[in-house]
Amino acid sequence: MSSNKKKSRSGLCRTIRYALALNGDFYENAHNTQRNRSLALSIVILAAISHAIGSGVILLINRATIFVLLTGLLIDAIAIIAGYYFWTFTIWKIGQWLKPIDPTYGDLLIPLGFAYAPQLLNFFTLIPLLGRPIELILAVWSLLAVIVAVRQGLDITTRRAAFICLVGWPLIQIAIGFVQVLEQRLVRWTN
């Protein structure tokens, strides 16, 4: 394995570890560099894949057809990635309203992408009877990480950061629930 790949892998692992620990200094120092932009997007994509794996196993257990399985996986992954961009946009717009001098939308994509690190564990949602509680725990963990990232990124109080983040969070949760209902209906429709 080349030294660049090893360095890149260790950088991703270190980034995930700091993000999972809700390290405020880590989020504050998440500068807009090409490397951090790539790391943040990698975390979001891996989170989407993890969520899709959990949903895919559930679809397989429910005897979904290959078409429904592939469609469900695609919809699930796209929903997570689109949710990331939408949530960042809502946070950025509300942040602009509360504090006129703020980072750009692109600057917020990095710390918020890092805050998706708890979603890497979403494949655990396939555990029978514990899937939904695990999903909610991971969603709250991500919410807390986003609050830390926004607090540090916008240099505001925790209370303001929580307010900003809580505006978009229910919409994201509703969208994820909608995708899950859609997948279940696809399974019933094809069976």
PDB file of N, CA, C and O in Angstrom, residues 51 75-76 79-80 83 86-87 132 135-136 139 166-183:
ATOM      1  N   HIS A  51     -26.119   3.693   6.070  1.00  0.00           N
ATOM      2  CA  HIS A  51     -27.574   3.738   6.236  1.00  0.00           C
ATOM      3  C   HIS A  51     -28.247   2.842   5.198  1.00  0.00           C
ATOM      4  O   HIS A  51     -29.198   2.115   5.509  1.00  0.00           O
ATOM      5  N   ILE A  75     -32.309   5.334  -3.270  1.00  0.00           N
ATOM      6  CA  ILE A  75     -33.106   6.397  -2.645  1.00  0.00           C
ATOM      7  C   ILE A  75     -32.568   6.711  -1.256  1.00  0.00           C
ATOM      8  O   ILE A  75     -32.445   7.880  -0.873  1.00  0.00           O
ATOM      9  N   ASP A  76     -32.243   5.682  -0.499  1.00  0.00           N
ATOM     10  CA  ASP A  76     -31.745   5.850   0.859  1.00  0.00           C
ATOM     11  C   ASP A  76     -30.441   6.644   0.883  1.00  0.00           C
ATOM     12  O   ASP A  76     -30.292   7.603   1.644  1.00  0.00           O
ATOM     13  N   ALA A  79     -30.990  10.256  -0.207  1.00  0.00           N
ATOM     14  CA  ALA A  79     -31.696  11.018   0.831  1.00  0.00           C
ATOM     15  C   ALA A  79     -30.734  11.507   1.918  1.00  0.00           C
ATOM     16  O   ALA A  79     -30.844  12.651   2.382  1.00  0.00           O
ATOM     17  N   ILE A  80     -29.777  10.675   2.308  1.00  0.00           N
ATOM     18  CA  ILE A  80     -28.811  11.076   3.337  1.00  0.00           C
ATOM     19  C   ILE A  80     -27.925  12.205   2.813  1.00  0.00           C
ATOM     20  O   ILE A  80     -27.709  13.214   3.495  1.00  0.00           O
ATOM     21  N   GLY A  83     -29.958  15.342   2.379  1.00  0.00           N
ATOM     22  CA  GLY A  83     -30.249  15.876   3.711  1.00  0.00           C
ATOM     23  C   GLY A  83     -29.082  16.670   4.269  1.00  0.00           C
ATOM     24  O   GLY A  83     -29.270  17.716   4.904  1.00  0.00           O
ATOM     25  N   PHE A  86     -29.077  19.998   2.433  1.00  0.00           N
ATOM     26  CA  PHE A  86     -30.238  20.797   2.843  1.00  0.00           C
ATOM     27  C   PHE A  86     -30.061  21.327   4.263  1.00  0.00           C
ATOM     28  O   PHE A  86     -30.320  22.505   4.526  1.00  0.00           O
ATOM     29  N   TRP A  87     -29.639  20.470   5.180  1.00  0.00           N
ATOM     30  CA  TRP A  87     -29.461  20.885   6.572  1.00  0.00           C
ATOM     31  C   TRP A  87     -28.381  21.957   6.665  1.00  0.00           C
ATOM     32  O   TRP A  87     -28.533  22.951   7.373  1.00  0.00           O
ATOM     33  N   ARG A 132     -34.645   0.789  15.247  1.00  0.00           N
ATOM     34  CA  ARG A 132     -35.188   2.161  15.372  1.00  0.00           C
ATOM     35  C   ARG A 132     -34.557   2.907  16.546  1.00  0.00           C
ATOM     36  O   ARG A 132     -34.160   4.072  16.381  1.00  0.00           O
ATOM     37  N   GLU A 135     -31.139   3.951  15.522  1.00  0.00           N
ATOM     38  CA  GLU A 135     -31.224   5.032  14.542  1.00  0.00           C
ATOM     39  C   GLU A 135     -31.478   6.383  15.223  1.00  0.00           C
ATOM     40  O   GLU A 135     -30.869   7.391  14.877  1.00  0.00           O
ATOM     41  N   LEU A 136     -32.359   6.385  16.233  1.00  0.00           N
ATOM     42  CA  LEU A 136     -32.645   7.628  16.958  1.00  0.00           C
ATOM     43  C   LEU A 136     -31.446   8.094  17.780  1.00  0.00           C
ATOM     44  O   LEU A 136     -31.150   9.293  17.824  1.00  0.00           O
ATOM     45  N   ALA A 139     -29.047   9.603  15.415  1.00  0.00           N
ATOM     46  CA  ALA A 139     -29.546  10.897  14.932  1.00  0.00           C
ATOM     47  C   ALA A 139     -29.307  11.987  15.973  1.00  0.00           C
ATOM     48  O   ALA A 139     -28.878  13.099  15.632  1.00  0.00           O
ATOM     49  N   LEU A 166     -31.847  22.949  15.350  1.00  0.00           N
ATOM     50  CA  LEU A 166     -33.137  22.298  15.583  1.00  0.00           C
ATOM     51  C   LEU A 166     -34.203  22.716  14.581  1.00  0.00           C
ATOM     52  O   LEU A 166     -35.234  22.061  14.478  1.00  0.00           O
ATOM     53  N   VAL A 167     -33.961  23.770  13.827  1.00  0.00           N
ATOM     54  CA  VAL A 167     -34.928  24.169  12.799  1.00  0.00           C
ATOM     55  C   VAL A 167     -34.956  23.136  11.671  1.00  0.00           C
ATOM     56  O   VAL A 167     -36.020  22.704  11.234  1.00  0.00           O
ATOM     57  N   GLY A 168     -33.790  22.716  11.207  1.00  0.00           N
ATOM     58  CA  GLY A 168     -33.734  21.769  10.091  1.00  0.00           C
ATOM     59  C   GLY A 168     -33.793  20.313  10.486  1.00  0.00           C
ATOM     60  O   GLY A 168     -34.191  19.465   9.691  1.00  0.00           O
ATOM     61  N   TRP A 169     -33.412  19.981  11.731  1.00  0.00           N
ATOM     62  CA  TRP A 169     -33.327  18.585  12.157  1.00  0.00           C
ATOM     63  C   TRP A 169     -34.650  17.826  12.045  1.00  0.00           C
ATOM     64  O   TRP A 169     -34.669  16.717  11.499  1.00  0.00           O
ATOM     65  N   PRO A 170     -35.776  18.385  12.505  1.00  0.00           N
ATOM     66  CA  PRO A 170     -37.033  17.627  12.345  1.00  0.00           C
ATOM     67  C   PRO A 170     -37.371  17.352  10.883  1.00  0.00           C
ATOM     68  O   PRO A 170     -37.903  16.289  10.558  1.00  0.00           O
ATOM     69  N   LEU A 171     -37.049  18.302  10.013  1.00  0.00           N
ATOM     70  CA  LEU A 171     -37.328  18.087   8.588  1.00  0.00           C
ATOM     71  C   LEU A 171     -36.506  16.926   8.041  1.00  0.00           C
ATOM     72  O   LEU A 171     -37.007  16.118   7.248  1.00  0.00           O
ATOM     73  N   ILE A 172     -35.266  16.831   8.480  1.00  0.00           N
ATOM     74  CA  ILE A 172     -34.403  15.723   8.049  1.00  0.00           C
ATOM     75  C   ILE A 172     -34.966  14.397   8.560  1.00  0.00           C
ATOM     76  O   ILE A 172     -35.027  13.405   7.819  1.00  0.00           O
ATOM     77  N   GLN A 173     -35.402  14.371   9.818  1.00  0.00           N
ATOM     78  CA  GLN A 173     -35.949  13.139  10.395  1.00  0.00           C
ATOM     79  C   GLN A 173     -37.243  12.728   9.693  1.00  0.00           C
ATOM     80  O   GLN A 173     -37.477  11.546   9.458  1.00  0.00           O
ATOM     81  N   ILE A 174     -38.072  13.701   9.354  1.00  0.00           N
ATOM     82  CA  ILE A 174     -39.312  13.408   8.621  1.00  0.00           C
ATOM     83  C   ILE A 174     -38.984  12.848   7.238  1.00  0.00           C
ATOM     84  O   ILE A 174     -39.612  11.883   6.782  1.00  0.00           O
ATOM     85  N   ALA A 175     -38.003  13.438   6.581  1.00  0.00           N
ATOM     86  CA  ALA A 175     -37.609  12.950   5.251  1.00  0.00           C
ATOM     87  C   ALA A 175     -37.093  11.516   5.316  1.00  0.00           C
ATOM     88  O   ALA A 175     -37.437  10.683   4.481  1.00  0.00           O
ATOM     89  N   ILE A 176     -36.283  11.203   6.346  1.00  0.00           N
ATOM     90  CA  ILE A 176     -35.768   9.833   6.506  1.00  0.00           C
ATOM     91  C   ILE A 176     -36.924   8.870   6.766  1.00  0.00           C
ATOM     92  O   ILE A 176     -36.987   7.783   6.193  1.00  0.00           O
ATOM     93  N   GLY A 177     -37.870   9.273   7.605  1.00  0.00           N
ATOM     94  CA  GLY A 177     -39.052   8.439   7.864  1.00  0.00           C
ATOM     95  C   GLY A 177     -39.871   8.227   6.599  1.00  0.00           C
ATOM     96  O   GLY A 177     -40.370   7.124   6.342  1.00  0.00           O
ATOM     97  N   PHE A 178     -39.998   9.277   5.798  1.00  0.00           N
ATOM     98  CA  PHE A 178     -40.727   9.177   4.534  1.00  0.00           C
ATOM     99  C   PHE A 178     -40.068   8.174   3.600  1.00  0.00           C
ATOM    100  O   PHE A 178     -40.746   7.357   2.971  1.00  0.00           O
ATOM    101  N   VAL A 179     -38.746   8.206   3.524  1.00  0.00           N
ATOM    102  CA  VAL A 179     -38.009   7.265   2.675  1.00  0.00           C
ATOM    103  C   VAL A 179     -38.240   5.835   3.164  1.00  0.00           C
ATOM    104  O   VAL A 179     -38.456   4.919   2.364  1.00  0.00           O
ATOM    105  N   GLN A 180     -38.232   5.628   4.477  1.00  0.00           N
ATOM    106  CA  GLN A 180     -38.445   4.286   5.024  1.00  0.00           C
ATOM    107  C   GLN A 180     -39.861   3.785   4.726  1.00  0.00           C
ATOM    108  O   GLN A 180     -40.045   2.621   4.366  1.00  0.00           O
ATOM    109  N   VAL A 181     -40.848   4.654   4.837  1.00  0.00           N
ATOM    110  CA  VAL A 181     -42.224   4.267   4.506  1.00  0.00           C
ATOM    111  C   VAL A 181     -42.331   3.946   3.014  1.00  0.00           C
ATOM    112  O   VAL A 181     -42.979   2.971   2.627  1.00  0.00           O
ATOM    113  N   LEU A 182     -41.676   4.751   2.191  1.00  0.00           N
ATOM    114  CA  LEU A 182     -41.672   4.503   0.751  1.00  0.00           C
ATOM    115  C   LEU A 182     -41.069   3.140   0.431  1.00  0.00           C
ATOM    116  O   LEU A 182     -41.620   2.382  -0.378  1.00  0.00           O
ATOM    117  N   GLU A 183     -39.961   2.793   1.086  1.00  0.00           N
ATOM    118  CA  GLU A 183     -39.330   1.489   0.866  1.00  0.00           C
ATOM    119  C   GLU A 183     -40.270   0.356   1.281  1.00  0.00           C
ATOM    120  O   GLU A 183     -40.389  -0.645   0.577  1.00  0.00           O
TER     121      GLU A 183
END
